[in-house]
Amino acid sequence: MYYNQPNPVYVFVPCYIPYQIPPVPKFDSTKEEQHSDSEKEQTKTIEEEVHTNASGIVRGKGQLWTDEEVNNLVQYYKKYHGNWKFVIKHLKGRNISQCSQKYRKLMDQEKRTKKKWTVDEDKILLESYAEFGRQWIKISQKLPGRTSKQVRDRYVNQINPAINHDHWTDEEDEIILEEFKKGGARWAIISKKLNNRSENQVKNRFYYTILKKYKGEQHPYLKVQE
């Protein structure tokens, strides 16, 4: 006997399957701070290396030269005859490259601004000297377009009322020659041994007069050493 089973009925019962959300990784602020501090230190070190010159002193990039530095640069360049190793010892925070470039710019500027002094400029210079003395930087501020070196040279060699403009004597020529034999072209030192002669007067006297006196003679200083 065949038994016909009824069609099965499927009933869907909802079933809840728990889902576990993966844990969110904890944010370690300490490590980030340490990393950040490390980056800052590296950046700071790089900046210090960039802005630290040969003298070991940190300076801002492109820091302007002060009037005092410029005055010292010119003064010690002459004193050491352009030996930068000695010059930079008197210019803290500057290296040889900075000093040599600045000096070349000063010389170029002096050539461009080398114009004749006017009567009014000389008057201002004399009045300023009476007020400030040998403070050439302050005096140059009264004369736009003139450097402290130009001001100093103008007064010392040209318009100083104490300059002796009398005729040169044989005795003076002998002193210049002997001192030149001892120490070379130290005109400032030689001028102090004479009667109120300026450095420029002594230099011109030597090259344009004294050497002509001994032209053709085998003077001990002028003789070529073999």
PDB file of C-alpha atoms in Angstrom:
ATOM      1  CA  MET A   1       0.000   0.000   0.000  1.00  0.00           C
ATOM      2  CA  TYR A   2       1.377   3.312  -1.019  1.00  0.00           C
ATOM      3  CA  TYR A   3       1.249   6.175   1.443  1.00  0.00           C
ATOM      4  CA  ASN A   4       1.426   9.628  -0.042  1.00  0.00           C
ATOM      5  CA  GLN A   5       3.091  11.942   2.415  1.00  0.00           C
ATOM      6  CA  PRO A   6       1.993  15.567   2.393  1.00  0.00           C
ATOM      7  CA  ASN A   7       4.380  18.244   1.150  1.00  0.00           C
ATOM      8  CA  PRO A   8       6.745  19.237   3.900  1.00  0.00           C
ATOM      9  CA  VAL A   9       6.468  22.706   5.276  1.00  0.00           C
ATOM     10  CA  TYR A  10       9.677  24.521   6.092  1.00  0.00           C
ATOM     11  CA  VAL A  11       9.600  26.975   8.916  1.00  0.00           C
ATOM     12  CA  PHE A  12      12.514  29.476   9.318  1.00  0.00           C
ATOM     13  CA  VAL A  13      13.263  30.362  12.873  1.00  0.00           C
ATOM     14  CA  PRO A  14      15.551  33.447  13.298  1.00  0.00           C
ATOM     15  CA  CYS A  15      18.771  32.621  15.011  1.00  0.00           C
ATOM     16  CA  TYR A  16      21.178  35.288  16.474  1.00  0.00           C
ATOM     17  CA  ILE A  17      24.838  34.657  15.854  1.00  0.00           C
ATOM     18  CA  PRO A  18      26.996  36.942  17.975  1.00  0.00           C
ATOM     19  CA  TYR A  19      29.583  39.017  16.071  1.00  0.00           C
ATOM     20  CA  GLN A  20      32.645  40.211  17.903  1.00  0.00           C
ATOM     21  CA  ILE A  21      34.004  43.590  16.772  1.00  0.00           C
ATOM     22  CA  PRO A  22      37.799  43.491  16.488  1.00  0.00           C
ATOM     23  CA  PRO A  23      39.542  45.586  19.152  1.00  0.00           C
ATOM     24  CA  VAL A  24      40.693  49.029  18.116  1.00  0.00           C
ATOM     25  CA  PRO A  25      44.476  49.335  18.475  1.00  0.00           C
ATOM     26  CA  LYS A  26      45.425  51.624  21.285  1.00  0.00           C
ATOM     27  CA  PHE A  27      47.066  54.878  20.253  1.00  0.00           C
ATOM     28  CA  ASP A  28      50.416  55.216  21.973  1.00  0.00           C
ATOM     29  CA  SER A  29      50.820  58.966  22.342  1.00  0.00           C
ATOM     30  CA  THR A  30      54.140  58.479  24.091  1.00  0.00           C
ATOM     31  CA  LYS A  31      55.718  56.934  21.019  1.00  0.00           C
ATOM     32  CA  GLU A  32      54.382  59.696  18.787  1.00  0.00           C
ATOM     33  CA  GLU A  33      55.747  62.348  21.114  1.00  0.00           C
ATOM     34  CA  GLN A  34      59.081  60.606  21.192  1.00  0.00           C
ATOM     35  CA  HIS A  35      59.078  60.371  17.399  1.00  0.00           C
ATOM     36  CA  SER A  36      58.067  63.997  17.090  1.00  0.00           C
ATOM     37  CA  ASP A  37      60.765  65.095  19.512  1.00  0.00           C
ATOM     38  CA  SER A  38      63.279  63.032  17.590  1.00  0.00           C
ATOM     39  CA  GLU A  39      62.315  64.704  14.316  1.00  0.00           C
ATOM     40  CA  LYS A  40      62.552  68.135  15.957  1.00  0.00           C
ATOM     41  CA  GLU A  41      65.999  67.348  17.283  1.00  0.00           C
ATOM     42  CA  GLN A  42      67.131  66.169  13.858  1.00  0.00           C
ATOM     43  CA  THR A  43      65.717  69.287  12.211  1.00  0.00           C
ATOM     44  CA  LYS A  44      67.332  71.498  14.836  1.00  0.00           C
ATOM     45  CA  THR A  45      70.666  69.756  14.350  1.00  0.00           C
ATOM     46  CA  ILE A  46      70.472  70.248  10.582  1.00  0.00           C
ATOM     47  CA  GLU A  47      69.648  73.926  10.991  1.00  0.00           C
ATOM     48  CA  GLU A  48      72.531  74.403  13.404  1.00  0.00           C
ATOM     49  CA  GLU A  49      74.898  72.712  10.961  1.00  0.00           C
ATOM     50  CA  VAL A  50      73.701  74.945   8.147  1.00  0.00           C
ATOM     51  CA  HIS A  51      74.042  78.175  10.098  1.00  0.00           C
ATOM     52  CA  THR A  52      77.202  77.324  12.017  1.00  0.00           C
ATOM     53  CA  ASN A  53      80.315  78.756  10.427  1.00  0.00           C
ATOM     54  CA  ALA A  54      83.976  77.819  10.632  1.00  0.00           C
ATOM     55  CA  SER A  55      84.380  79.783  13.838  1.00  0.00           C
ATOM     56  CA  GLY A  56      81.844  77.538  15.599  1.00  0.00           C
ATOM     57  CA  ILE A  57      79.320  80.318  16.180  1.00  0.00           C
ATOM     58  CA  VAL A  58      75.729  80.102  14.989  1.00  0.00           C
ATOM     59  CA  ARG A  59      74.594  83.094  12.968  1.00  0.00           C
ATOM     60  CA  GLY A  60      71.381  83.822  11.158  1.00  0.00           C
ATOM     61  CA  LYS A  61      71.470  83.291   7.419  1.00  0.00           C
ATOM     62  CA  GLY A  62      72.446  86.475   5.624  1.00  0.00           C
ATOM     63  CA  GLN A  63      73.064  88.427   8.822  1.00  0.00           C
ATOM     64  CA  LEU A  64      73.959  92.011   8.034  1.00  0.00           C
ATOM     65  CA  TRP A  65      77.383  93.426   8.785  1.00  0.00           C
ATOM     66  CA  THR A  66      77.566  96.111  11.441  1.00  0.00           C
ATOM     67  CA  ASP A  67      79.607  99.286  11.014  1.00  0.00           C
ATOM     68  CA  GLU A  68      81.964  98.067  13.714  1.00  0.00           C
ATOM     69  CA  GLU A  69      82.576  94.778  11.868  1.00  0.00           C
ATOM     70  CA  VAL A  70      83.244  96.603   8.605  1.00  0.00           C
ATOM     71  CA  ASN A  71      85.680  98.949  10.328  1.00  0.00           C
ATOM     72  CA  ASN A  72      87.514  96.019  11.955  1.00  0.00           C
ATOM     73  CA  LEU A  73      87.585  94.139   8.662  1.00  0.00           C
ATOM     74  CA  VAL A  74      89.357  96.974   6.854  1.00  0.00           C
ATOM     75  CA  GLN A  75      91.656  97.728   9.782  1.00  0.00           C
ATOM     76  CA  TYR A  76      92.905  94.176  10.329  1.00  0.00           C
ATOM     77  CA  TYR A  77      93.097  93.414   6.609  1.00  0.00           C
ATOM     78  CA  LYS A  78      95.679  96.181   6.339  1.00  0.00           C
ATOM     79  CA  LYS A  79      97.424  95.165   9.542  1.00  0.00           C
ATOM     80  CA  TYR A  80      97.894  91.538   8.466  1.00  0.00           C
ATOM     81  CA  HIS A  81      98.353  92.310   4.765  1.00  0.00           C
ATOM     82  CA  GLY A  82      95.349  90.237   3.710  1.00  0.00           C
ATOM     83  CA  ASN A  83      96.138  87.129   5.785  1.00  0.00           C
ATOM     84  CA  TRP A  84      92.585  86.000   6.494  1.00  0.00           C
ATOM     85  CA  LYS A  85      93.604  83.441   9.120  1.00  0.00           C
ATOM     86  CA  PHE A  86      94.626  86.317  11.384  1.00  0.00           C
ATOM     87  CA  VAL A  87      91.882  88.707  10.274  1.00  0.00           C
ATOM     88  CA  ILE A  88      88.977  86.419  11.288  1.00  0.00           C
ATOM     89  CA  LYS A  89      90.337  86.133  14.826  1.00  0.00           C
ATOM     90  CA  HIS A  90      89.099  89.693  15.348  1.00  0.00           C
ATOM     91  CA  LEU A  91      85.703  89.077  13.709  1.00  0.00           C
ATOM     92  CA  LYS A  92      83.778  86.664  15.901  1.00  0.00           C
ATOM     93  CA  GLY A  93      81.135  84.697  14.026  1.00  0.00           C
ATOM     94  CA  ARG A  94      82.613  85.355  10.594  1.00  0.00           C
ATOM     95  CA  ASN A  95      84.583  82.952   8.424  1.00  0.00           C
ATOM     96  CA  ILE A  96      87.195  83.542   5.749  1.00  0.00           C
ATOM     97  CA  SER A  97      84.705  83.267   2.883  1.00  0.00           C
ATOM     98  CA  GLN A  98      82.380  85.880   4.413  1.00  0.00           C
ATOM     99  CA  CYS A  99      85.234  88.275   5.150  1.00  0.00           C
ATOM    100  CA  SER A 100      86.885  88.019   1.730  1.00  0.00           C
ATOM    101  CA  GLN A 101      83.580  88.516  -0.095  1.00  0.00           C
ATOM    102  CA  LYS A 102      82.661  91.497   2.070  1.00  0.00           C
ATOM    103  CA  TYR A 103      86.068  93.082   1.551  1.00  0.00           C
ATOM    104  CA  ARG A 104      85.789  92.747  -2.230  1.00  0.00           C
ATOM    105  CA  LYS A 105      82.358  94.378  -2.123  1.00  0.00           C
ATOM    106  CA  LEU A 106      83.768  97.237  -0.056  1.00  0.00           C
ATOM    107  CA  MET A 107      86.540  97.801  -2.560  1.00  0.00           C
ATOM    108  CA  ASP A 108      84.080  97.757  -5.462  1.00  0.00           C
ATOM    109  CA  GLN A 109      81.822 100.181  -3.607  1.00  0.00           C
ATOM    110  CA  GLU A 110      84.742 102.481  -2.909  1.00  0.00           C
ATOM    111  CA  LYS A 111      85.646 102.567  -6.601  1.00  0.00           C
ATOM    112  CA  ARG A 112      82.069 103.402  -7.539  1.00  0.00           C
ATOM    113  CA  THR A 113      81.750 106.132  -4.911  1.00  0.00           C
ATOM    114  CA  LYS A 114      85.234 107.558  -5.364  1.00  0.00           C
ATOM    115  CA  LYS A 115      84.332 111.128  -6.227  1.00  0.00           C
ATOM    116  CA  LYS A 116      85.911 114.445  -5.433  1.00  0.00           C
ATOM    117  CA  TRP A 117      85.254 115.885  -2.015  1.00  0.00           C
ATOM    118  CA  THR A 118      83.265 119.100  -1.979  1.00  0.00           C
ATOM    119  CA  VAL A 119      83.889 122.178   0.155  1.00  0.00           C
ATOM    120  CA  ASP A 120      80.679 121.466   2.078  1.00  0.00           C
ATOM    121  CA  GLU A 121      81.759 117.891   2.810  1.00  0.00           C
ATOM    122  CA  ASP A 122      85.113 119.053   4.131  1.00  0.00           C
ATOM    123  CA  LYS A 123      83.352 121.572   6.352  1.00  0.00           C
ATOM    124  CA  ILE A 124      81.041 118.899   7.776  1.00  0.00           C
ATOM    125  CA  LEU A 125      84.004 116.593   8.294  1.00  0.00           C
ATOM    126  CA  LEU A 126      85.963 119.198  10.233  1.00  0.00           C
ATOM    127  CA  GLU A 127      82.954 120.107  12.390  1.00  0.00           C
ATOM    128  CA  SER A 128      82.169 116.435  13.058  1.00  0.00           C
ATOM    129  CA  TYR A 129      85.781 115.706  13.970  1.00  0.00           C
ATOM    130  CA  ALA A 130      85.688 118.537  16.503  1.00  0.00           C
ATOM    131  CA  GLU A 131      82.591 116.903  18.003  1.00  0.00           C
ATOM    132  CA  PHE A 132      83.399 113.170  17.817  1.00  0.00           C
ATOM    133  CA  GLY A 133      87.181 113.024  17.498  1.00  0.00           C
ATOM    134  CA  ARG A 134      88.486 109.908  15.726  1.00  0.00           C
ATOM    135  CA  GLN A 135      85.112 108.136  15.769  1.00  0.00           C
ATOM    136  CA  TRP A 136      85.048 107.716  11.994  1.00  0.00           C
ATOM    137  CA  ILE A 137      81.872 105.628  11.927  1.00  0.00           C
ATOM    138  CA  LYS A 138      79.850 108.357  13.613  1.00  0.00           C
ATOM    139  CA  ILE A 139      81.370 110.987  11.353  1.00  0.00           C
ATOM    140  CA  SER A 140      80.552 108.950   8.218  1.00  0.00           C
ATOM    141  CA  GLN A 141      76.900 108.962   9.266  1.00  0.00           C
ATOM    142  CA  LYS A 142      76.971 112.729   8.789  1.00  0.00           C
ATOM    143  CA  LEU A 143      78.253 112.265   5.229  1.00  0.00           C
ATOM    144  CA  PRO A 144      75.913 110.065   3.130  1.00  0.00           C
ATOM    145  CA  GLY A 145      77.764 108.127   0.445  1.00  0.00           C
ATOM    146  CA  ARG A 146      81.061 108.182   2.338  1.00  0.00           C
ATOM    147  CA  THR A 147      82.462 105.207   4.226  1.00  0.00           C
ATOM    148  CA  SER A 148      84.297 105.438   7.546  1.00  0.00           C
ATOM    149  CA  LYS A 149      87.517 104.557   5.707  1.00  0.00           C
ATOM    150  CA  GLN A 150      87.058 107.374   3.201  1.00  0.00           C
ATOM    151  CA  VAL A 151      86.298 109.828   6.005  1.00  0.00           C
ATOM    152  CA  ARG A 152      89.342 108.798   7.968  1.00  0.00           C
ATOM    153  CA  ASP A 153      91.686 108.966   4.941  1.00  0.00           C
ATOM    154  CA  ARG A 154      90.351 112.369   3.913  1.00  0.00           C
ATOM    155  CA  TYR A 155      90.949 113.893   7.325  1.00  0.00           C
ATOM    156  CA  VAL A 156      94.260 112.238   8.153  1.00  0.00           C
ATOM    157  CA  ASN A 157      95.866 112.741   4.748  1.00  0.00           C
ATOM    158  CA  GLN A 158      94.295 115.923   3.405  1.00  0.00           C
ATOM    159  CA  ILE A 159      92.433 118.408   5.624  1.00  0.00           C
ATOM    160  CA  ASN A 160      93.919 117.887   9.069  1.00  0.00           C
ATOM    161  CA  PRO A 161      95.049 121.413  10.067  1.00  0.00           C
ATOM    162  CA  ALA A 162      98.109 119.939  11.753  1.00  0.00           C
ATOM    163  CA  ILE A 163      99.531 118.494   8.515  1.00  0.00           C
ATOM    164  CA  ASN A 164     102.926 119.919   7.611  1.00  0.00           C
ATOM    165  CA  HIS A 165     102.974 121.154   3.997  1.00  0.00           C
ATOM    166  CA  ASP A 166     106.473 122.661   4.120  1.00  0.00           C
ATOM    167  CA  HIS A 167     109.214 121.606   1.720  1.00  0.00           C
ATOM    168  CA  TRP A 168     110.783 118.245   2.413  1.00  0.00           C
ATOM    169  CA  THR A 169     114.253 118.145   3.900  1.00  0.00           C
ATOM    170  CA  ASP A 170     117.108 115.749   3.193  1.00  0.00           C
ATOM    171  CA  GLU A 171     116.914 114.618   6.803  1.00  0.00           C
ATOM    172  CA  GLU A 172     113.273 113.596   6.370  1.00  0.00           C
ATOM    173  CA  ASP A 173     114.110 111.658   3.206  1.00  0.00           C
ATOM    174  CA  GLU A 174     116.856 109.773   5.037  1.00  0.00           C
ATOM    175  CA  ILE A 175     114.460 108.852   7.873  1.00  0.00           C
ATOM    176  CA  ILE A 176     111.863 107.562   5.420  1.00  0.00           C
ATOM    177  CA  LEU A 177     114.426 105.494   3.569  1.00  0.00           C
ATOM    178  CA  GLU A 178     115.958 103.992   6.687  1.00  0.00           C
ATOM    179  CA  GLU A 179     112.592 103.126   8.191  1.00  0.00           C
ATOM    180  CA  PHE A 180     111.480 101.603   4.909  1.00  0.00           C
ATOM    181  CA  LYS A 181     114.588  99.408   4.911  1.00  0.00           C
ATOM    182  CA  LYS A 182     113.758  98.228   8.442  1.00  0.00           C
ATOM    183  CA  GLY A 183     110.056  97.453   8.165  1.00  0.00           C
ATOM    184  CA  GLY A 184     108.848  98.051   4.640  1.00  0.00           C
ATOM    185  CA  ALA A 185     105.862 100.187   3.624  1.00  0.00           C
ATOM    186  CA  ARG A 186     104.549 100.969   7.113  1.00  0.00           C
ATOM    187  CA  TRP A 187     103.634 104.552   6.271  1.00  0.00           C
ATOM    188  CA  ALA A 188     101.615 105.195   9.429  1.00  0.00           C
ATOM    189  CA  ILE A 189     104.575 104.223  11.625  1.00  0.00           C
ATOM    190  CA  ILE A 190     107.082 106.149   9.515  1.00  0.00           C
ATOM    191  CA  SER A 191     104.934 109.293   9.532  1.00  0.00           C
ATOM    192  CA  LYS A 192     105.047 109.368  13.346  1.00  0.00           C
ATOM    193  CA  LYS A 193     108.822 109.784  13.177  1.00  0.00           C
ATOM    194  CA  LEU A 194     108.476 112.922  11.088  1.00  0.00           C
ATOM    195  CA  ASN A 195     107.249 116.430  11.793  1.00  0.00           C
ATOM    196  CA  ASN A 196     103.463 116.195  11.267  1.00  0.00           C
ATOM    197  CA  ARG A 197     103.637 114.437   7.924  1.00  0.00           C
ATOM    198  CA  SER A 198     100.632 112.352   6.872  1.00  0.00           C
ATOM    199  CA  GLU A 199     100.780 108.719   5.781  1.00  0.00           C
ATOM    200  CA  ASN A 200      99.856 109.670   2.244  1.00  0.00           C
ATOM    201  CA  GLN A 201     102.539 112.355   2.126  1.00  0.00           C
ATOM    202  CA  VAL A 202     105.188 109.858   3.208  1.00  0.00           C
ATOM    203  CA  LYS A 203     104.063 107.236   0.686  1.00  0.00           C
ATOM    204  CA  ASN A 204     104.024 109.712  -2.202  1.00  0.00           C
ATOM    205  CA  ARG A 205     107.372 111.157  -1.155  1.00  0.00           C
ATOM    206  CA  PHE A 206     108.942 107.699  -1.193  1.00  0.00           C
ATOM    207  CA  TYR A 207     107.584 106.478  -4.532  1.00  0.00           C
ATOM    208  CA  TYR A 208     107.726 109.729  -6.505  1.00  0.00           C
ATOM    209  CA  THR A 209     110.849 111.385  -5.123  1.00  0.00           C
ATOM    210  CA  ILE A 210     113.124 109.218  -2.997  1.00  0.00           C
ATOM    211  CA  LEU A 211     113.221 106.293  -5.416  1.00  0.00           C
ATOM    212  CA  LYS A 212     114.107 108.672  -8.245  1.00  0.00           C
ATOM    213  CA  LYS A 213     117.101 109.891  -6.250  1.00  0.00           C
ATOM    214  CA  TYR A 214     118.491 106.372  -6.162  1.00  0.00           C
ATOM    215  CA  LYS A 215     117.497 105.420  -9.687  1.00  0.00           C
ATOM    216  CA  GLY A 216     120.406 103.681 -11.378  1.00  0.00           C
ATOM    217  CA  GLU A 217     122.239 103.167  -8.080  1.00  0.00           C
ATOM    218  CA  GLN A 218     122.618  99.813  -6.372  1.00  0.00           C
ATOM    219  CA  HIS A 219     120.989 100.759  -3.137  1.00  0.00           C
ATOM    220  CA  PRO A 220     121.168  97.906  -0.554  1.00  0.00           C
ATOM    221  CA  TYR A 221     117.400  97.673  -0.276  1.00  0.00           C
ATOM    222  CA  LEU A 222     116.677  97.927  -3.980  1.00  0.00           C
ATOM    223  CA  LYS A 223     119.401  95.564  -5.100  1.00  0.00           C
ATOM    224  CA  VAL A 224     118.128  92.221  -6.389  1.00  0.00           C
ATOM    225  CA  GLN A 225     119.333  89.374  -4.193  1.00  0.00           C
ATOM    226  CA  GLU A 226     121.090  86.537  -6.012  1.00  0.00           C
TER     227      GLU A 226
END
